[in-house]
Coordinates of C-alpha atoms in Angstrom, one line a residue:
M1 CA 155.2 65.6 103.7
K2 CA 151.4 64.9 103.2
Y3 CA 151.0 65.3 107.2
I4 CA 152.8 68.6 107.1
F5 CA 150.5 69.8 104.4
M6 CA 147.4 68.9 106.2
I7 CA 148.6 70.6 109.4
G8 CA 149.4 73.6 107.5
F9 CA 146.1 73.6 105.7
I10 CA 144.2 73.3 109.1
I11 CA 146.3 76.1 110.6
L12 CA 145.4 78.3 107.5
L13 CA 141.7 77.7 108.1
M14 CA 141.8 78.4 111.7
S15 CA 143.6 81.7 110.9
C16 CA 140.9 82.8 108.3
E17 CA 137.9 81.8 110.5
Q18 CA 136.8 83.4 113.7
P19 CA 134.5 82.0 116.3
K20 CA 130.8 82.4 115.8
E21 CA 130.5 84.6 118.7
N22 CA 133.1 87.0 117.5
I23 CA 131.4 87.1 114.1
Q24 CA 128.0 87.8 115.7
S25 CA 129.7 90.7 117.9
Q26 CA 131.1 92.1 114.6
L27 CA 127.7 92.0 112.8
N28 CA 126.1 93.6 115.6
S29 CA 128.5 96.3 115.5
I30 CA 127.9 96.7 111.8
A31 CA 124.1 96.5 112.2
N32 CA 124.3 99.5 114.6
Q33 CA 126.2 101.6 112.2
Y34 CA 123.8 100.5 109.5
V35 CA 121.1 102.0 111.6
N36 CA 123.1 105.2 111.8
V37 CA 123.2 105.2 108.1
I38 CA 119.4 104.7 107.6
F39 CA 118.6 107.6 110.2
Q40 CA 120.9 109.9 108.5
I41 CA 119.6 109.4 104.9
G42 CA 116.3 110.1 106.7
E43 CA 117.6 113.7 107.5
Y44 CA 117.5 114.4 103.9
D45 CA 114.5 112.5 102.9
E46 CA 111.4 112.7 105.0
N47 CA 109.8 109.5 103.7
Y48 CA 112.9 107.2 104.0
V49 CA 112.6 106.0 107.5
D50 CA 109.1 104.5 107.8
A51 CA 109.4 102.9 111.2
Y52 CA 111.9 102.5 114.2
F53 CA 111.5 100.4 117.1
G54 CA 114.9 99.9 118.3
P55 CA 116.9 101.4 121.3
D56 CA 116.5 105.1 122.0
S57 CA 120.3 105.5 122.4
L58 CA 120.7 104.4 118.8
K59 CA 118.4 106.8 117.5
K60 CA 119.9 109.7 119.6
A61 CA 123.4 108.9 118.6
A62 CA 122.5 108.9 114.9
L63 CA 120.7 112.3 114.9
S64 CA 123.1 114.0 117.2
S65 CA 125.3 115.0 114.3
K66 CA 124.3 115.7 110.7
L67 CA 126.5 114.2 108.1
S68 CA 126.7 115.2 104.4
L69 CA 125.2 112.7 101.8
K70 CA 128.9 112.3 100.6
E71 CA 129.9 111.2 104.3
I72 CA 126.9 109.0 104.7
K73 CA 127.6 107.3 101.4
K74 CA 131.1 106.8 102.4
S75 CA 130.1 105.2 105.7
A76 CA 127.8 102.7 103.9
E77 CA 130.5 101.7 101.5
Q78 CA 132.9 101.2 104.5
L79 CA 130.3 98.9 106.1
I80 CA 130.1 96.8 102.8
V81 CA 133.8 96.4 102.8
E82 CA 133.9 95.2 106.4
L83 CA 131.1 92.8 105.7
N84 CA 133.3 91.4 102.7
N85 CA 136.2 91.1 105.0
L86 CA 134.4 88.9 107.5
K87 CA 135.9 85.3 107.8
Y88 CA 133.5 82.7 108.5
D89 CA 132.2 79.1 107.5
W90 CA 129.6 80.0 104.9
Q91 CA 127.7 76.9 105.8
K92 CA 126.5 78.7 108.9
V93 CA 123.2 79.8 107.3
E94 CA 122.3 82.3 109.8
I95 CA 125.3 84.2 109.3
E96 CA 125.3 84.0 105.7
S97 CA 121.8 85.3 105.4
R98 CA 122.4 88.2 107.7
V99 CA 125.5 89.2 105.9
K100 CA 123.9 89.0 102.5
Y101 CA 120.9 90.8 103.8
L102 CA 122.9 93.8 105.4
K103 CA 124.9 94.2 102.2
R104 CA 121.9 94.4 99.9
M105 CA 120.3 96.9 102.1
L106 CA 123.4 99.1 102.3
E107 CA 123.6 98.9 98.5
S108 CA 120.0 100.0 98.2
A109 CA 120.9 102.8 100.7
I110 CA 123.7 104.0 98.6
A111 CA 121.3 104.0 95.6
R112 CA 118.9 106.3 97.5
I113 CA 121.8 108.6 98.4
K114 CA 122.8 108.9 94.9
Y115 CA 119.3 109.7 93.9
L116 CA 119.1 112.4 96.5
E117 CA 122.4 113.7 95.1
G118 CA 120.6 114.2 91.8
S119 CA 121.8 110.9 89.9
K120 CA 119.5 110.1 87.1
I121 CA 118.9 106.5 86.0
S122 CA 115.8 104.7 84.4
F123 CA 112.9 103.4 86.1
D124 CA 113.9 99.7 85.9
E125 CA 117.6 100.4 87.2
E126 CA 115.9 102.5 90.1
S127 CA 113.7 99.7 91.0
K128 CA 116.6 97.1 90.8
A129 CA 118.9 99.2 92.8
L130 CA 116.5 100.1 95.5
Y131 CA 114.0 97.0 95.6
D132 CA 116.1 94.2 94.3
A133 CA 113.5 93.5 91.5
V134 CA 112.3 94.6 88.0
S135 CA 108.7 94.8 86.9
P136 CA 107.8 93.2 83.7
T137 CA 106.7 95.4 80.5
F138 CA 103.6 94.5 78.8
P139 CA 102.4 95.6 75.1
E140 CA 99.4 97.6 75.1
E141 CA 97.7 94.6 73.1
H142 CA 98.0 92.5 76.5
Y143 CA 96.0 95.2 78.4
A144 CA 93.6 95.8 75.3
K145 CA 92.6 92.0 75.6
L146 CA 91.8 92.2 79.2
V147 CA 89.8 95.5 78.5
A148 CA 87.9 93.6 75.8
E149 CA 87.2 90.7 78.2
L150 CA 85.7 93.2 80.7
D151 CA 83.7 94.8 77.8
T152 CA 81.6 91.5 77.7
L153 CA 80.8 91.2 81.4
L154 CA 79.9 95.0 82.0
P155 CA 76.4 96.0 81.7
G156 CA 75.3 98.6 79.1
K157 CA 77.1 99.8 75.9
G158 CA 79.5 102.5 75.0
D159 CA 82.7 103.6 76.5
I160 CA 84.2 100.8 78.7
A161 CA 85.9 103.0 81.1
V162 CA 82.8 105.0 81.9
R163 CA 80.7 101.9 82.2
F164 CA 83.2 100.1 84.5
N165 CA 83.2 103.3 86.7
E166 CA 79.5 103.4 86.6
Y167 CA 79.2 99.9 87.7
R168 CA 81.9 100.2 90.4
N169 CA 80.5 103.3 91.7
K170 CA 77.3 101.4 92.8
F171 CA 79.6 99.7 95.4
I172 CA 81.1 102.7 97.2
V173 CA 80.5 102.3 100.8
P174 CA 78.7 105.1 102.2
K175 CA 81.0 107.0 104.6
D176 CA 78.8 106.6 107.8
K177 CA 79.2 102.9 107.3
V178 CA 82.9 102.7 106.4
P179 CA 83.9 102.3 110.3
A180 CA 81.5 99.4 110.7
V181 CA 82.6 97.7 107.6
F182 CA 86.2 98.0 108.2
D183 CA 85.6 96.8 111.7
A184 CA 84.1 93.6 110.6
A185 CA 86.7 93.0 108.0
I186 CA 89.6 93.7 110.6
A187 CA 87.9 91.2 113.2
E188 CA 87.7 88.6 110.5
G189 CA 91.2 89.0 109.3
R190 CA 92.6 88.8 112.8
K191 CA 90.7 85.5 113.8
R192 CA 91.9 83.9 110.4
T193 CA 95.3 85.0 111.2
E194 CA 95.4 84.1 114.9
K195 CA 94.6 80.5 113.9
Y196 CA 97.9 80.1 112.2
L197 CA 100.4 82.8 113.5
T198 CA 101.3 83.4 117.2
L199 CA 101.4 87.2 117.4
P200 CA 102.9 89.0 120.3
A201 CA 100.6 89.5 123.4
G202 CA 98.8 92.6 123.6
E203 CA 99.4 93.5 120.0
N204 CA 96.8 96.0 118.6
F205 CA 96.2 98.9 116.3
K206 CA 94.2 102.0 115.9
V207 CA 92.4 103.1 112.7
E208 CA 92.1 106.8 111.9
Y209 CA 90.3 108.5 108.9
V210 CA 92.4 111.1 107.2
N211 CA 92.5 113.4 104.2
D212 CA 95.0 115.1 101.9
K213 CA 97.3 112.1 101.4
P214 CA 99.0 110.7 98.3
W215 CA 98.2 107.2 99.5
G216 CA 95.0 105.1 99.9
A217 CA 96.0 103.8 103.5
Y218 CA 99.1 103.7 105.5
N219 CA 100.3 101.4 108.4
W220 CA 102.6 103.4 110.8
F221 CA 104.2 101.1 113.1
K222 CA 105.1 102.3 116.3
G223 CA 106.8 99.5 118.2
N224 CA 105.7 97.4 121.1
A225 CA 103.3 95.6 118.6
F226 CA 101.2 98.7 117.9
S227 CA 100.4 100.3 114.6
L228 CA 98.4 103.3 113.8
I229 CA 96.6 102.7 110.4
E230 CA 95.2 105.8 108.5
V231 CA 92.8 105.4 105.8
N232 CA 92.4 108.2 103.2
M233 CA 88.9 109.4 102.6
D234 CA 89.6 111.7 99.6
L235 CA 88.8 108.8 97.3
P236 CA 85.7 106.7 97.3
I237 CA 85.9 103.4 99.4
Y238 CA 84.8 100.6 97.2
V239 CA 83.5 97.5 99.0
D240 CA 86.3 95.2 98.0
R241 CA 88.7 97.8 99.8
A242 CA 87.4 96.7 103.1
V243 CA 88.9 93.2 103.2
D244 CA 92.0 94.5 101.2
L245 CA 92.9 97.1 103.6
A246 CA 91.9 95.1 106.6
C247 CA 94.3 92.4 105.6
H248 CA 97.0 94.4 103.8
E249 CA 97.3 97.0 106.5
G250 CA 96.5 94.8 109.6
Y251 CA 96.1 91.1 109.6
P252 CA 98.2 89.3 108.3
G253 CA 99.9 92.2 106.4
H254 CA 101.8 95.1 107.7
H255 CA 100.8 95.1 111.2
A256 CA 101.4 91.3 111.7
Y257 CA 104.6 91.7 109.7
H258 CA 106.3 94.3 111.9
S259 CA 105.0 92.7 115.1
L260 CA 106.7 89.5 114.2
I261 CA 109.8 91.2 112.7
E262 CA 110.1 92.9 116.2
K263 CA 109.4 89.9 118.1
N264 CA 111.4 87.3 116.2
M265 CA 114.3 89.3 114.8
V266 CA 114.9 92.4 117.4
K267 CA 113.8 91.2 120.5
E268 CA 114.5 87.5 120.3
K269 CA 117.7 87.6 118.0
G270 CA 118.9 91.1 118.7
M271 CA 119.3 91.7 115.0
V272 CA 119.0 95.6 115.4
E273 CA 119.1 96.1 111.7
F274 CA 115.5 94.9 111.6
S275 CA 114.6 97.6 114.3
I276 CA 114.4 100.3 111.4
Y277 CA 112.4 100.1 108.0
P278 CA 113.9 102.2 105.3
L279 CA 110.8 102.6 102.9
F280 CA 112.9 102.6 99.7
S281 CA 114.6 99.4 100.2
P282 CA 114.4 95.4 99.3
Q283 CA 112.5 95.0 102.6
A284 CA 109.5 97.0 101.1
L285 CA 108.8 94.6 98.4
I286 CA 108.8 91.7 100.9
S287 CA 106.4 94.0 103.1
E288 CA 104.0 95.0 100.4
G289 CA 104.2 91.6 98.6
T290 CA 103.5 89.4 101.8
A291 CA 100.6 92.1 102.7
N292 CA 98.9 91.6 99.3
F293 CA 99.4 87.9 99.2
G294 CA 98.1 87.7 102.8
I295 CA 94.9 88.6 101.5
K296 CA 94.7 85.3 99.6
T297 CA 96.3 83.5 102.6
A298 CA 93.4 84.7 105.0
F299 CA 90.7 84.3 102.5
P300 CA 91.5 81.3 100.2
G301 CA 89.4 80.1 97.2
N302 CA 85.6 81.2 97.6
E303 CA 85.8 81.8 101.4
R304 CA 86.1 85.6 100.6
I305 CA 83.1 85.4 98.4
E306 CA 81.3 83.7 101.2
F307 CA 82.5 86.4 103.9
E308 CA 81.6 89.3 101.5
K309 CA 78.1 87.9 100.8
N310 CA 77.2 86.9 104.6
V311 CA 78.8 90.0 106.1
I312 CA 80.4 92.9 104.3
F313 CA 77.9 93.5 101.3
P314 CA 74.8 93.6 103.8
L315 CA 76.7 95.8 106.3
A316 CA 77.5 98.2 103.3
G317 CA 74.0 98.1 102.2
F318 CA 74.5 96.2 99.0
D319 CA 72.6 93.1 97.5
P320 CA 74.6 89.9 98.5
N321 CA 73.4 88.4 95.3
E322 CA 75.8 90.9 93.4
V323 CA 79.0 89.4 95.2
E324 CA 79.9 86.9 92.5
K325 CA 79.5 89.1 89.4
Y326 CA 81.4 92.0 91.2
Y327 CA 84.4 89.7 92.0
E328 CA 84.3 88.2 88.6
I329 CA 84.7 91.7 87.1
M330 CA 87.3 93.0 89.8
E331 CA 89.6 89.8 89.3
I332 CA 90.1 90.6 85.7
A333 CA 90.5 94.4 86.4
A334 CA 93.2 93.3 89.1
K335 CA 95.3 92.2 86.1
L336 CA 95.4 95.6 84.6
T337 CA 97.5 96.9 87.6
Y338 CA 100.7 96.3 85.6
A339 CA 99.5 99.0 83.3
G340 CA 100.0 101.4 86.4
N341 CA 103.7 100.1 86.4
D342 CA 104.1 100.7 82.7
A343 CA 102.6 104.2 82.9
A344 CA 104.9 105.0 85.8
R345 CA 108.0 103.7 83.9
A346 CA 107.2 105.9 80.9
Y347 CA 106.4 108.9 82.7
L348 CA 109.5 108.8 85.0
D349 CA 111.7 107.9 81.8
G350 CA 110.4 110.9 80.2
K351 CA 108.5 108.8 77.4
M352 CA 105.1 110.2 78.5
T353 CA 104.0 113.5 79.9
R354 CA 102.0 113.4 83.0
E355 CA 98.6 114.0 81.1
E356 CA 99.8 111.1 78.8
A357 CA 100.4 108.8 81.7
I358 CA 96.8 109.8 83.3
A359 CA 95.1 109.0 79.9
F360 CA 97.1 105.6 79.9
K361 CA 95.9 104.8 83.3
M362 CA 92.3 105.7 82.5
K363 CA 92.2 103.7 79.3
Y364 CA 94.0 100.6 80.6
Q365 CA 93.3 100.7 84.3
L366 CA 89.8 102.1 83.7
Q367 CA 90.3 104.6 86.3
S368 CA 88.6 107.9 86.8
E369 CA 90.3 111.0 86.0
L370 CA 90.1 111.7 89.7
R371 CA 91.6 108.5 90.7
A372 CA 94.4 108.5 88.1
T373 CA 95.5 111.9 88.9
K374 CA 95.7 111.1 92.6
L375 CA 97.7 107.9 91.9
M376 CA 100.0 110.2 89.8
D377 CA 100.6 112.0 92.9
F378 CA 101.8 108.9 94.4
I379 CA 104.2 108.2 91.6
D380 CA 105.5 111.7 91.9
T381 CA 106.4 111.0 95.7
Y382 CA 107.3 107.4 95.6
R383 CA 108.5 106.8 92.0
S384 CA 109.1 103.0 91.4
Y385 CA 107.9 102.0 94.6
V386 CA 104.6 101.3 92.8
I387 CA 106.1 97.7 91.7
N388 CA 106.3 96.4 95.1
Y389 CA 102.4 95.9 95.4
N390 CA 101.7 93.9 92.3
L391 CA 105.1 92.5 91.6
G392 CA 105.8 91.9 95.1
Q393 CA 102.4 89.9 95.5
D394 CA 103.2 87.8 92.3
M395 CA 106.7 87.0 93.6
V396 CA 105.5 85.8 97.0
D397 CA 102.7 84.0 95.2
K398 CA 105.1 82.1 93.0
Y399 CA 107.6 81.3 95.7
I400 CA 105.1 80.1 98.3
N401 CA 103.2 77.9 95.6
S402 CA 106.6 76.4 94.4
L403 CA 107.4 75.1 97.9
G404 CA 104.1 73.5 98.3
G405 CA 102.0 76.3 99.8
T406 CA 99.0 75.8 97.4
E407 CA 95.5 76.9 98.1
N408 CA 94.5 73.3 99.1
K409 CA 97.3 73.1 101.8
P410 CA 96.7 76.2 104.2
E411 CA 99.0 74.9 106.9
K412 CA 101.9 74.7 104.6
R413 CA 101.0 78.2 103.0
W414 CA 100.9 79.8 106.4
Q415 CA 104.0 78.0 107.5
L416 CA 105.9 79.5 104.5
F417 CA 104.2 82.7 104.8
K418 CA 105.3 82.9 108.4
E419 CA 108.8 82.5 107.5
L420 CA 108.9 85.3 105.1
L421 CA 107.7 87.4 108.2
S422 CA 110.3 86.1 110.5
M423 CA 113.7 85.9 108.7
P424 CA 116.0 87.8 106.4
V425 CA 114.6 87.5 103.1
L426 CA 115.5 89.5 99.8
P427 CA 113.3 89.7 96.8
S428 CA 115.8 87.9 94.6
D429 CA 115.8 85.1 97.2
L430 CA 112.1 84.6 96.1
L431 CA 112.8 83.9 92.4
V432 CA 111.7 80.6 91.3
K433 CA 114.3 78.7 89.4

């Protein structure tokens, strides 16, 4: 009787599971339909499809007929049902991670459709639904302490926001020197990245300087390892933005990220779902988080200070002896970025007017009225997307450090960093237990 039971159990397992090749074929079919869903949403949301570098045939097929939002949502929901019905051995990690990734990206797509249909949810509910993460909330006392700490470092007396901006304005890169400063920062970022990451042959990007945009800079990945990076000249370019933007938008940030995703996930593994980048999705937190953490990865410890002192400050026409003081102040100011998240949350949840949110940012982020107003334009357009920069960086930072990628172990840090740029990863996968 025992043997009959075992035979029956084996037959049951065989009937429930399918060969790996068949599962991958089904996943490829679902992935193709997923690309269709993302393109269809993009027909209703001009900012949704940030990049596409897959087959032209898929794009043409997706755009050949326009579906209603209700129909697109139904298609996405059906794909989730198909993913749930797949039968396979969950120990096959590469299948499990792909299924999990596709499901979460489809759930995010459905959340965006609901927003486009007029659904109203809170800031935190939106960020969780779209980006798989929720930003912490800090009391005003938290920011007040940081502002008080800056008060002791800034020269002069009086209103701290005025003094902060007066001090920082001394380090605005003259417009005629911006290209040379950026070129130097990009070259150094690329050199440091190539030491640890093997980028696709012939990868490159072009930098253009633009105006009238709601963002400070943007990477438009075009495929075949090429990007167009636009830098908005409406706002002053402070000296620290050179390395920040060179790393964040270029190496080892967005340009390296998309180039490696294209090479490793799309071309080598045939995972077509990675050929399209929906901006309002969990992938955005990974992309922005790694781009910001990439700055620390490329310039660990005092290496950034030394590079700024020897190259960037002289190129910009500033006294290299001011570097240490400048970055001491900016390190504390960087901790105030979560005030921007809190202002966005209160504003979008209807607990602050736009004017009150601007005043909050001026008080606790020490922003000028011009900058605070400009960044509110970003919030009006991109809403809870703001969490992806600071929360994304902090999540990536904690994750990599928890696995041994500490500052004094650059090889391990770069290895873990590369993995995040080369595999299906969700923000919830980064949570440190």
